[in-house]
């Protein structure tokens, strides 16, 4: 049996080998240059790749930004001319054409002269002879008419090992634009993506170390080529693999990979687990107790698919996914360039609402992105006065309008971290391509094909996009007129104009015409003409001309929506998949590069192509994922998939996202009516929160900070942290805010009323409780006095003639009053905030408690479980909870303790 399995895996490995005819390729350099030869090595094809293999131009040596020992090379040899000049024309040349053996590049690398980098080669090695021969033949550089590099091929393309310790020799072939081929295996750099699965030698020999799968990556010139290696985790491969249901194409492609690994997927999750998981993932919302009961009672075979369809139509779906996509877009009020004039919070809300509306209506993804990427502030033909009137209506305090009906909104271009063309280049690549392009700003990307020239050419798409005062003369005069009014208001900076819906000097996003004056400082006479490049190049594409009247962003958008675009749809599909599984098919989900291939390429291709073929239908993508058996698998593992975290053989338990966690606490403690309202309208919920937060103790958003809500200040999905921490545990167990929510819980207070108990204070002891009660009384009285003063001041300011100064002071006073009233409302009925101490915490009631029958307590306990962990309690859990409550000195406190305990379970805070 073992022999037949080995034969099957050997056939699989052989069947995936490259079909490149070996006879067409030049022999490898280690054979051709090991002996005397008349061949002259190429600087690009041989010398620079060899220096990379030896580590000379790596990040820890001369390829670092500052170089080493006064000698600097480009990272991994991307800059041919600079490296050639450094070797031959620097202050201390490394090449001596008159006395070849005395060349420093030979002496130092062979350690015949001191070298901090140590010995890199032996004197009689083929590497030494290749470099020597290059110098002997004139040490020529790269000429303009030299044939360029085309691509890299690697064979075999997949390696299936049968046991640890086995080895396979890779063959890497470089193909040049004239069709020439060369075996460049000894000139490549190699790396493994998982050292526990496979390792690779300097010469390209792959060795199996452990079960599982990973990729070995070869680097040569501008080429990056991965090869998958795997060692099955069991002998259940090929004919021994059990029959696994594959009701969808997603399941078919996942099981196809698992079959190769000998990995058996987990069983399907329970109905309760599925409902909780899909509700949290799709809508960021716990299912209500009524919803759980109804779903568990439903015996129809298609109830899961119906639930998916239902959830996709809920307002919470668009609210939650608008929040997730806003993470990528960088929607944060503190990020806006106009953060100081009072518009930033409203701008953030308008942008979020515009996006949420489109997700609700299932607008195609490419249309949504076009509405941001190619946006201008003014509509075509719109006057500046009409524009500012429209904006004033959207930014006024009373009954503001929205921009949801607008085809586009300009806020993507109004961010503080998005003001310069290079910043825009990196942000666009990150948000819409899933590519981390920042490395290429200074040097060749270490794990991808992008060079500094690629970066600069991509950046040219954004050089003429500006956010500033209007360009046309009449509009600029109007802008300057309004700007004078705002500047004269030194105290309020025109915020009262905004609040009243009056004309305001709004800046705008537009594309400058070629030759328009570029703003430089305050001296208008020193503004030079825009030096706009006439060409730009999308990543991996040919150059395009940037004609004067064409919006360069539209050219870029046209490329994004091309059917065979290698990034646009793939990046979005991968991010949505990661939102449901906690790990992307490409992981990290925002790092699409050649050295980071997908764990299941066929699966990603299917979803990407299906998404594009259906017109970028976002709900189709959610539905295709959530209806798969793969998504609905249990988190409980078996012997074969216990350690799997990349092949989707079981659900991976994930800590709830910050906004979902905070909302879940609130929902668990809300009345049935409040829950129904929150499900119907998520406005005001944390999952639709657009304002930024400061992670300081005592701040209203403290919980969001410790649970990892992203600040949206950088181009990285990693800003949202899914990791558990000690602070999170302390918050749930012992934070005053959690105890306040428990004590103010609408649902628990309903139970208090049934018991005839009114919870008055939670205290450590009688004296401390009395002291805290007096402190609360003093705080309320102080706020009451402040409210009376603010009310009197507002009445005074409203009387008489209204000047800009009075309007500004009035707006400030009204804002202060609103804040005071909110604080007073929160204090009026609140329980003092006291950290709990086990065994000391007591509840004080104003009347003896009524007695409830066991059946009543059983019903309430069942409700507590349905509200928190979305399932009924087991018989043992029910009995233990009832016993604890009824034996408590006060059952109202005992009930709160049970709910507190449920909020502190992993089952509550984890989506499983």
Short mmCIF file of C-alpha atoms in Angstrom, two decimals, residues 178-650:
data_model
loop_
_atom_site.label_atom_id
_atom_site.label_comp_id
_atom_site.label_asym_id
_atom_site.label_seq_id
_atom_site.Cartn_x
_atom_site.Cartn_y
_atom_site.Cartn_z
CA UNK A 178 15.31 37.17 -28.25
CA UNK A 179 14.37 33.65 -27.18
CA UNK A 180 17.78 32.73 -25.69
CA UNK A 181 17.60 30.44 -22.68
CA UNK A 182 20.11 29.69 -19.98
CA UNK A 183 20.15 27.45 -16.94
CA UNK A 184 20.74 30.04 -14.19
CA UNK A 185 20.22 27.77 -11.18
CA UNK A 186 23.70 28.47 -9.72
CA UNK A 187 23.18 32.24 -10.16
CA UNK A 188 19.85 32.41 -8.31
CA UNK A 189 19.02 33.49 -4.81
CA UNK A 190 16.57 31.14 -3.07
CA UNK A 191 14.36 31.30 -0.03
CA UNK A 192 11.76 29.09 1.65
CA UNK A 193 8.47 30.52 2.87
CA UNK A 194 8.28 27.99 5.74
CA UNK A 195 11.46 26.58 7.23
CA UNK A 196 9.53 23.91 9.13
CA UNK A 197 8.29 22.32 5.88
CA UNK A 198 11.16 22.65 3.38
CA UNK A 199 14.61 24.15 3.13
CA UNK A 200 16.73 24.95 0.09
CA UNK A 201 20.48 24.98 -0.39
CA UNK A 202 22.56 27.63 -2.11
CA UNK A 203 22.66 25.39 -5.19
CA UNK A 204 18.90 24.88 -5.42
CA UNK A 205 18.48 21.52 -3.70
CA UNK A 206 15.13 21.34 -1.87
CA UNK A 207 14.94 19.17 1.24
CA UNK A 208 11.75 18.04 2.95
CA UNK A 209 11.73 18.74 6.70
CA UNK A 210 8.16 18.25 7.86
CA UNK A 211 4.55 17.68 6.85
CA UNK A 212 2.52 20.42 5.23
CA UNK A 213 3.03 22.69 2.25
CA UNK A 214 4.95 25.84 1.42
CA UNK A 215 6.73 27.52 -1.49
CA UNK A 216 10.38 27.76 -2.47
CA UNK A 217 11.12 31.01 -4.32
CA UNK A 218 13.90 31.63 -6.85
CA UNK A 219 15.16 35.15 -7.63
CA UNK A 220 17.19 36.10 -10.70
CA UNK A 221 17.51 39.52 -12.38
CA UNK A 222 13.97 40.89 -12.37
CA UNK A 223 12.41 37.43 -12.22
CA UNK A 224 10.72 35.76 -9.27
CA UNK A 225 9.53 32.15 -9.60
CA UNK A 226 7.87 30.09 -6.84
CA UNK A 227 7.53 26.32 -6.67
CA UNK A 228 5.16 24.53 -4.30
CA UNK A 229 6.51 21.80 -2.07
CA UNK A 230 4.45 19.53 0.12
CA UNK A 231 4.69 16.43 2.27
CA UNK A 232 1.32 14.73 3.00
CA UNK A 233 0.25 14.75 6.63
CA UNK A 234 -1.12 11.20 6.41
CA UNK A 235 -1.24 8.18 4.11
CA UNK A 236 -4.80 9.07 3.10
CA UNK A 237 -3.82 10.34 -0.34
CA UNK A 238 -4.79 9.34 -3.86
CA UNK A 239 -7.00 6.22 -3.80
CA UNK A 240 -6.89 6.13 0.01
CA UNK A 241 -8.58 9.52 0.38
CA UNK A 242 -12.15 9.24 1.69
CA UNK A 243 -15.15 10.59 -0.22
CA UNK A 244 -15.75 14.18 0.88
CA UNK A 245 -18.89 16.09 -0.18
CA UNK A 246 -18.13 19.00 -2.52
CA UNK A 247 -21.47 20.71 -3.16
CA UNK A 248 -19.92 23.90 -4.59
CA UNK A 249 -17.00 24.73 -6.84
CA UNK A 250 -15.25 26.32 -3.87
CA UNK A 251 -15.47 23.02 -2.00
CA UNK A 252 -14.24 21.09 -5.00
CA UNK A 253 -11.10 23.20 -5.31
CA UNK A 254 -10.38 23.19 -1.57
CA UNK A 255 -10.76 19.41 -1.30
CA UNK A 256 -8.60 18.94 -4.40
CA UNK A 257 -5.70 20.52 -2.48
CA UNK A 258 -6.52 18.68 0.76
CA UNK A 259 -6.50 15.38 -1.12
CA UNK A 260 -2.91 15.99 -2.20
CA UNK A 261 -1.97 16.71 1.42
CA UNK A 262 -3.82 13.71 2.86
CA UNK A 263 -5.75 16.15 5.03
CA UNK A 264 -9.36 15.36 5.99
CA UNK A 265 -11.62 18.38 6.52
CA UNK A 266 -13.57 18.74 9.76
CA UNK A 267 -17.25 17.95 10.05
CA UNK A 268 -19.82 20.61 9.26
CA UNK A 269 -20.56 23.09 12.06
CA UNK A 270 -23.77 22.92 14.08
CA UNK A 271 -26.67 25.15 13.11
CA UNK A 272 -26.05 27.38 16.13
CA UNK A 273 -22.36 27.73 15.28
CA UNK A 274 -23.12 28.52 11.64
CA UNK A 275 -25.74 31.13 12.48
CA UNK A 276 -23.48 32.91 14.95
CA UNK A 277 -20.47 32.76 12.61
CA UNK A 278 -22.20 34.00 9.49
CA UNK A 279 -24.09 36.73 11.37
CA UNK A 280 -20.88 38.09 12.88
CA UNK A 281 -18.86 37.80 9.67
CA UNK A 282 -21.51 39.17 7.33
CA UNK A 283 -23.23 41.80 9.48
CA UNK A 284 -20.93 42.33 12.47
CA UNK A 285 -23.91 41.51 14.66
CA UNK A 286 -24.84 38.73 17.09
CA UNK A 287 -28.03 36.89 16.13
CA UNK A 288 -30.90 37.80 18.42
CA UNK A 289 -32.30 35.18 20.82
CA UNK A 290 -35.53 35.05 18.78
CA UNK A 291 -33.50 34.52 15.60
CA UNK A 292 -31.47 31.69 17.15
CA UNK A 293 -34.58 29.90 18.41
CA UNK A 294 -36.30 30.19 15.03
CA UNK A 295 -33.27 28.99 13.08
CA UNK A 296 -32.73 25.97 15.34
CA UNK A 297 -36.41 25.05 15.02
CA UNK A 298 -36.37 25.32 11.21
CA UNK A 299 -36.02 21.86 9.62
CA UNK A 300 -35.80 22.95 5.97
CA UNK A 301 -32.75 21.74 4.04
CA UNK A 302 -31.96 25.14 2.51
CA UNK A 303 -32.27 27.25 5.64
CA UNK A 304 -28.58 28.17 5.65
CA UNK A 305 -28.69 29.51 2.09
CA UNK A 306 -31.88 31.43 2.93
CA UNK A 307 -30.21 32.93 5.99
CA UNK A 308 -27.25 34.08 3.87
CA UNK A 309 -29.64 35.80 1.45
CA UNK A 310 -31.51 37.39 4.33
CA UNK A 311 -28.36 38.72 6.01
CA UNK A 312 -27.13 40.26 2.75
CA UNK A 313 -30.26 42.41 2.67
CA UNK A 314 -29.93 43.67 6.23
CA UNK A 315 -28.68 47.24 6.77
CA UNK A 316 -26.00 45.86 9.11
CA UNK A 317 -24.36 44.05 6.16
CA UNK A 318 -23.65 47.26 4.28
CA UNK A 319 -22.80 49.09 7.51
CA UNK A 320 -20.20 46.53 8.61
CA UNK A 321 -18.58 46.02 5.23
CA UNK A 322 -18.48 49.78 4.62
CA UNK A 323 -16.46 49.92 7.83
CA UNK A 324 -14.12 47.13 6.68
CA UNK A 325 -13.57 48.75 3.29
CA UNK A 326 -13.09 52.14 4.96
CA UNK A 327 -10.13 50.60 6.80
CA UNK A 328 -8.46 50.07 3.44
CA UNK A 329 -9.46 53.50 2.11
CA UNK A 330 -8.09 55.35 5.16
CA UNK A 331 -11.34 57.08 6.14
CA UNK A 332 -10.47 58.80 9.41
CA UNK A 333 -11.38 62.43 10.28
CA UNK A 334 -7.90 63.15 11.64
CA UNK A 335 -6.56 62.13 8.23
CA UNK A 336 -8.22 64.95 6.31
CA UNK A 337 -6.25 67.97 5.15
CA UNK A 338 -9.05 70.26 6.39
CA UNK A 339 -9.01 68.77 9.87
CA UNK A 340 -8.79 72.23 11.48
CA UNK A 341 -11.79 73.96 9.88
CA UNK A 342 -14.53 71.77 11.29
CA UNK A 343 -15.36 69.82 8.13
CA UNK A 344 -13.37 66.65 8.70
CA UNK A 345 -15.84 64.69 10.84
CA UNK A 346 -18.69 65.47 8.48
CA UNK A 347 -16.50 64.61 5.46
CA UNK A 348 -15.75 61.23 7.02
CA UNK A 349 -19.45 60.57 7.61
CA UNK A 350 -20.46 61.67 4.10
CA UNK A 351 -17.85 59.38 2.57
CA UNK A 352 -18.90 56.43 4.74
CA UNK A 353 -22.61 56.94 3.97
CA UNK A 354 -21.90 57.18 0.24
CA UNK A 355 -20.02 53.88 0.36
CA UNK A 356 -22.61 52.15 2.56
CA UNK A 357 -25.40 53.14 0.18
CA UNK A 358 -23.58 51.53 -2.74
CA UNK A 359 -22.90 48.33 -0.85
CA UNK A 360 -26.55 48.20 0.18
CA UNK A 361 -27.64 48.60 -3.45
CA UNK A 362 -24.96 46.13 -4.62
CA UNK A 363 -23.38 48.55 -7.05
CA UNK A 364 -20.59 46.80 -9.01
CA UNK A 365 -17.25 47.05 -7.26
CA UNK A 366 -15.50 48.65 -10.23
CA UNK A 367 -18.15 51.40 -10.34
CA UNK A 368 -17.70 52.09 -6.62
CA UNK A 369 -13.95 52.42 -7.00
CA UNK A 370 -14.31 54.59 -10.09
CA UNK A 371 -16.54 56.92 -8.05
CA UNK A 372 -13.61 57.55 -5.70
CA UNK A 373 -10.52 57.11 -7.86
CA UNK A 374 -11.65 59.36 -10.74
CA UNK A 375 -13.58 61.82 -8.56
CA UNK A 376 -13.53 65.62 -8.82
CA UNK A 377 -15.26 67.89 -6.32
CA UNK A 378 -17.34 69.76 -8.87
CA UNK A 379 -19.63 68.06 -11.33
CA UNK A 380 -19.01 68.75 -15.01
CA UNK A 381 -20.26 72.26 -15.84
CA UNK A 382 -21.08 73.12 -12.20
CA UNK A 383 -20.23 76.67 -11.08
CA UNK A 384 -18.22 77.27 -7.94
CA UNK A 385 -21.16 79.07 -6.28
CA UNK A 386 -23.45 76.12 -6.96
CA UNK A 387 -20.77 73.78 -5.65
CA UNK A 388 -20.28 75.59 -2.33
CA UNK A 389 -24.04 75.93 -1.90
CA UNK A 390 -24.38 72.18 -2.31
CA UNK A 391 -21.54 71.56 0.14
CA UNK A 392 -22.93 74.07 2.65
CA UNK A 393 -26.20 72.15 2.71
CA UNK A 394 -24.30 68.91 3.37
CA UNK A 395 -22.19 70.40 6.18
CA UNK A 396 -24.78 72.49 8.04
CA UNK A 397 -25.73 71.53 11.58
CA UNK A 398 -29.50 71.37 11.17
CA UNK A 399 -30.97 68.83 8.71
CA UNK A 400 -27.84 68.39 6.57
CA UNK A 401 -28.19 66.77 3.16
CA UNK A 402 -26.11 63.80 2.01
CA UNK A 403 -24.09 63.02 -1.11
CA UNK A 404 -25.43 59.51 -1.62
CA UNK A 405 -26.93 60.31 -5.00
CA UNK A 406 -23.66 61.71 -6.31
CA UNK A 407 -21.85 59.53 -8.82
CA UNK A 408 -18.55 60.29 -7.09
CA UNK A 409 -17.08 61.75 -3.91
CA UNK A 410 -13.58 63.29 -3.70
CA UNK A 411 -12.60 62.32 -0.16
CA UNK A 412 -10.06 59.67 -1.18
CA UNK A 413 -7.94 62.59 -2.47
CA UNK A 414 -8.40 64.90 0.53
CA UNK A 415 -6.34 62.97 3.05
CA UNK A 416 -3.32 64.38 4.83
CA UNK A 417 -1.25 61.24 4.12
CA UNK A 418 -2.24 61.37 0.46
CA UNK A 419 -1.06 64.80 -0.59
CA UNK A 420 2.02 64.03 -2.70
CA UNK A 421 2.16 61.89 -5.86
CA UNK A 422 4.43 59.18 -4.30
CA UNK A 423 2.04 58.88 -1.35
CA UNK A 424 -0.86 58.51 -3.76
CA UNK A 425 1.01 55.89 -5.76
CA UNK A 426 1.58 53.75 -2.68
CA UNK A 427 -1.97 54.21 -1.37
CA UNK A 428 -3.65 53.37 -4.69
CA UNK A 429 -1.47 50.26 -5.10
CA UNK A 430 -2.29 49.17 -1.54
CA UNK A 431 -6.03 49.91 -1.62
CA UNK A 432 -6.98 48.69 -5.09
CA UNK A 433 -4.18 46.31 -6.11
CA UNK A 434 -3.20 44.75 -2.76
CA UNK A 435 0.42 45.58 -3.61
CA UNK A 436 2.95 47.01 -1.15
CA UNK A 437 4.81 49.29 -3.51
CA UNK A 438 6.71 51.43 -0.99
CA UNK A 439 9.95 49.45 -1.26
CA UNK A 440 10.22 50.32 -4.95
CA UNK A 441 10.26 54.04 -4.17
CA UNK A 442 13.95 53.77 -3.28
CA UNK A 443 15.17 50.48 -4.75
CA UNK A 444 14.04 47.30 -6.43
CA UNK A 445 11.33 45.49 -4.51
CA UNK A 446 13.09 42.63 -2.71
CA UNK A 447 10.26 40.13 -3.31
CA UNK A 448 8.70 41.32 -6.56
CA UNK A 449 9.55 42.57 -10.02
CA UNK A 450 8.99 46.29 -9.34
CA UNK A 451 11.89 48.69 -9.78
CA UNK A 452 12.27 52.36 -8.93
CA UNK A 453 11.42 53.17 -12.54
CA UNK A 454 8.18 51.17 -12.23
CA UNK A 455 7.32 53.19 -9.14
CA UNK A 456 8.04 56.53 -10.79
CA UNK A 457 6.10 55.64 -13.93
CA UNK A 458 3.09 54.53 -11.86
CA UNK A 459 3.32 57.74 -9.82
CA UNK A 460 3.02 59.82 -13.00
CA UNK A 461 -0.71 59.01 -13.08
CA UNK A 462 -1.20 61.23 -10.03
CA UNK A 463 1.12 64.17 -10.64
CA UNK A 464 -1.58 66.59 -11.84
CA UNK A 465 -4.28 65.72 -9.28
CA UNK A 466 -4.58 68.52 -6.69
CA UNK A 467 -6.73 69.48 -3.72
CA UNK A 468 -6.67 73.25 -3.39
CA UNK A 469 -8.44 76.50 -4.23
CA UNK A 470 -10.24 76.60 -7.58
CA UNK A 471 -8.19 77.15 -10.72
CA UNK A 472 -10.54 79.32 -12.82
CA UNK A 473 -10.33 83.08 -12.25
CA UNK A 474 -13.93 83.79 -11.26
CA UNK A 475 -14.14 80.88 -8.84
CA UNK A 476 -10.78 81.78 -7.30
CA UNK A 477 -11.97 85.35 -6.68
CA UNK A 478 -15.05 84.00 -4.88
CA UNK A 479 -12.90 81.59 -2.88
CA UNK A 480 -10.54 84.39 -1.81
CA UNK A 481 -13.50 86.57 -0.80
CA UNK A 482 -14.85 83.84 1.50
CA UNK A 483 -11.39 83.02 2.76
CA UNK A 484 -10.99 86.59 4.02
CA UNK A 485 -14.18 86.25 6.05
CA UNK A 486 -12.93 83.00 7.59
CA UNK A 487 -9.49 84.44 8.40
CA UNK A 488 -11.09 87.43 10.07
CA UNK A 489 -12.83 85.03 12.42
CA UNK A 490 -9.71 84.22 14.44
CA UNK A 491 -11.59 82.46 17.21
CA UNK A 492 -13.95 80.20 15.30
CA UNK A 493 -12.22 79.96 11.88
CA UNK A 494 -15.57 80.08 10.11
CA UNK A 495 -17.09 77.08 11.83
CA UNK A 496 -20.23 79.08 12.57
CA UNK A 497 -20.66 79.61 8.82
CA UNK A 498 -20.55 75.86 8.31
CA UNK A 499 -22.99 75.22 11.14
CA UNK A 500 -25.44 77.73 9.68
CA UNK A 501 -25.13 76.36 6.14
CA UNK A 502 -23.64 79.64 4.86
CA UNK A 503 -21.22 79.90 1.89
CA UNK A 504 -17.80 78.61 2.91
CA UNK A 505 -14.46 78.57 1.00
CA UNK A 506 -14.39 74.89 0.15
CA UNK A 507 -11.27 73.69 -1.59
CA UNK A 508 -11.71 71.19 -4.38
CA UNK A 509 -10.17 68.16 -6.05
CA UNK A 510 -9.43 68.49 -9.76
CA UNK A 511 -6.85 67.60 -12.39
CA UNK A 512 -4.55 70.44 -13.36
CA UNK A 513 -4.02 71.18 -17.01
CA UNK A 514 -0.50 70.73 -18.34
CA UNK A 515 1.51 73.89 -17.81
CA UNK A 516 -0.63 75.16 -14.92
CA UNK A 517 1.31 76.93 -12.13
CA UNK A 518 2.41 74.61 -9.38
CA UNK A 519 1.99 76.01 -5.87
CA UNK A 520 5.36 76.56 -4.20
CA UNK A 521 5.36 78.56 -0.99
CA UNK A 522 3.61 81.94 -0.79
CA UNK A 523 5.43 83.82 -3.55
CA UNK A 524 3.21 83.60 -6.65
CA UNK A 525 5.99 85.02 -8.80
CA UNK A 526 8.15 81.99 -8.05
CA UNK A 527 5.65 79.33 -9.06
CA UNK A 528 7.17 77.38 -11.92
CA UNK A 529 5.17 75.62 -14.60
CA UNK A 530 4.14 72.03 -13.91
CA UNK A 531 6.74 69.67 -15.31
CA UNK A 532 4.35 66.83 -16.05
CA UNK A 533 5.70 63.65 -17.61
CA UNK A 534 3.99 62.84 -20.90
CA UNK A 535 3.93 59.12 -20.16
CA UNK A 536 2.93 56.81 -17.33
CA UNK A 537 2.92 53.06 -16.90
CA UNK A 538 0.61 50.83 -14.94
CA UNK A 539 2.32 47.97 -13.11
CA UNK A 540 3.60 45.42 -15.59
CA UNK A 541 2.11 47.24 -18.57
CA UNK A 542 3.32 49.36 -21.48
CA UNK A 543 3.69 53.12 -21.27
CA UNK A 544 0.70 55.30 -22.16
CA UNK A 545 0.67 58.94 -23.25
CA UNK A 546 -0.84 61.48 -20.86
CA UNK A 547 -2.45 64.00 -23.18
CA UNK A 548 -3.39 67.37 -21.76
CA UNK A 549 -7.18 67.00 -21.66
CA UNK A 550 -7.31 63.38 -20.52
CA UNK A 551 -7.71 62.61 -16.81
CA UNK A 552 -4.78 60.23 -16.15
CA UNK A 553 -6.81 58.54 -13.43
CA UNK A 554 -9.39 57.45 -16.00
CA UNK A 555 -6.67 55.70 -17.98
CA UNK A 556 -5.65 53.92 -14.80
CA UNK A 557 -9.26 52.99 -14.04
CA UNK A 558 -9.66 51.56 -17.54
CA UNK A 559 -6.66 49.32 -16.84
CA UNK A 560 -8.03 48.25 -13.46
CA UNK A 561 -11.24 46.95 -14.97
CA UNK A 562 -9.60 45.09 -17.81
CA UNK A 563 -10.72 41.47 -17.70
CA UNK A 564 -7.19 40.11 -17.31
CA UNK A 565 -5.93 42.70 -14.81
CA UNK A 566 -3.71 40.67 -12.48
CA UNK A 567 -4.47 42.58 -9.27
CA UNK A 568 -7.72 44.58 -9.10
CA UNK A 569 -10.34 41.85 -8.70
CA UNK A 570 -7.88 39.44 -7.09
CA UNK A 571 -7.01 41.86 -4.28
CA UNK A 572 -10.66 42.47 -3.40
CA UNK A 573 -11.63 38.79 -3.60
CA UNK A 574 -8.71 37.87 -1.39
CA UNK A 575 -9.60 40.50 1.23
CA UNK A 576 -13.24 39.39 1.36
CA UNK A 577 -12.15 35.75 1.73
CA UNK A 578 -9.82 36.77 4.58
CA UNK A 579 -12.76 38.51 6.27
CA UNK A 580 -14.62 35.18 6.43
CA UNK A 581 -11.73 32.84 7.24
CA UNK A 582 -9.30 35.03 9.19
CA UNK A 583 -6.59 34.23 6.65
CA UNK A 584 -6.35 35.07 2.97
CA UNK A 585 -5.76 32.71 0.08
CA UNK A 586 -2.77 35.01 -0.25
CA UNK A 587 -1.56 35.91 3.22
CA UNK A 588 -1.07 38.68 4.25
CA UNK A 589 -4.12 39.73 2.28
CA UNK A 590 -2.60 43.08 1.29
CA UNK A 591 0.71 41.68 0.04
CA UNK A 592 0.24 40.34 -3.48
CA UNK A 593 3.74 39.69 -4.79
CA UNK A 594 5.43 37.00 -6.82
CA UNK A 595 7.27 35.61 -3.80
CA UNK A 596 4.01 35.27 -1.86
CA UNK A 597 1.90 32.96 -4.04
CA UNK A 598 -1.61 31.82 -3.10
CA UNK A 599 -2.03 28.73 -0.96
CA UNK A 600 -4.66 27.56 -3.46
CA UNK A 601 -4.13 29.24 -6.84
CA UNK A 602 -7.02 27.43 -8.55
CA UNK A 603 -9.46 28.57 -5.85
CA UNK A 604 -8.38 32.21 -6.09
CA UNK A 605 -8.54 32.13 -9.87
CA UNK A 606 -12.08 30.70 -9.81
CA UNK A 607 -13.37 33.37 -7.43
CA UNK A 608 -11.55 36.17 -9.24
CA UNK A 609 -12.83 35.14 -12.68
CA UNK A 610 -16.36 34.54 -11.39
CA UNK A 611 -16.40 37.95 -9.73
CA UNK A 612 -15.34 39.70 -12.95
CA UNK A 613 -17.63 37.61 -15.17
CA UNK A 614 -20.62 38.61 -13.04
CA UNK A 615 -19.87 42.30 -13.38
CA UNK A 616 -18.01 42.71 -10.07
CA UNK A 617 -21.09 41.56 -8.13
CA UNK A 618 -20.06 41.94 -4.48
CA UNK A 619 -23.03 40.07 -3.02
CA UNK A 620 -22.35 37.15 -5.37
CA UNK A 621 -18.88 36.91 -3.86
CA UNK A 622 -20.18 36.96 -0.27
CA UNK A 623 -22.85 34.41 -1.17
CA UNK A 624 -20.41 32.09 -2.99
CA UNK A 625 -18.11 32.01 0.04
CA UNK A 626 -20.74 31.75 2.78
CA UNK A 627 -22.74 29.01 1.01
CA UNK A 628 -19.70 26.77 0.62
CA UNK A 629 -19.32 23.74 2.84
CA UNK A 630 -15.75 24.91 3.40
CA UNK A 631 -16.94 28.06 5.18
CA UNK A 632 -19.44 26.05 7.20
CA UNK A 633 -16.91 23.53 8.55
CA UNK A 634 -16.53 23.14 12.30
CA UNK A 635 -13.63 24.55 14.27
CA UNK A 636 -13.17 21.11 15.87
CA UNK A 637 -10.16 19.45 14.25
CA UNK A 638 -9.12 15.87 13.57
CA UNK A 639 -5.74 14.16 13.59
CA UNK A 640 -4.88 15.24 10.04
CA UNK A 641 -5.87 18.93 10.13
CA UNK A 642 -4.94 19.80 13.71
CA UNK A 643 -2.13 22.16 12.64
CA UNK A 644 -3.64 23.47 9.42
CA UNK A 645 -3.92 27.24 9.24
CA UNK A 646 -3.74 27.90 5.49
CA UNK A 647 -5.72 25.25 3.59
CA UNK A 648 -9.22 25.88 5.01
CA UNK A 649 -9.79 22.34 6.29
CA UNK A 650 -11.54 23.69 9.38
#
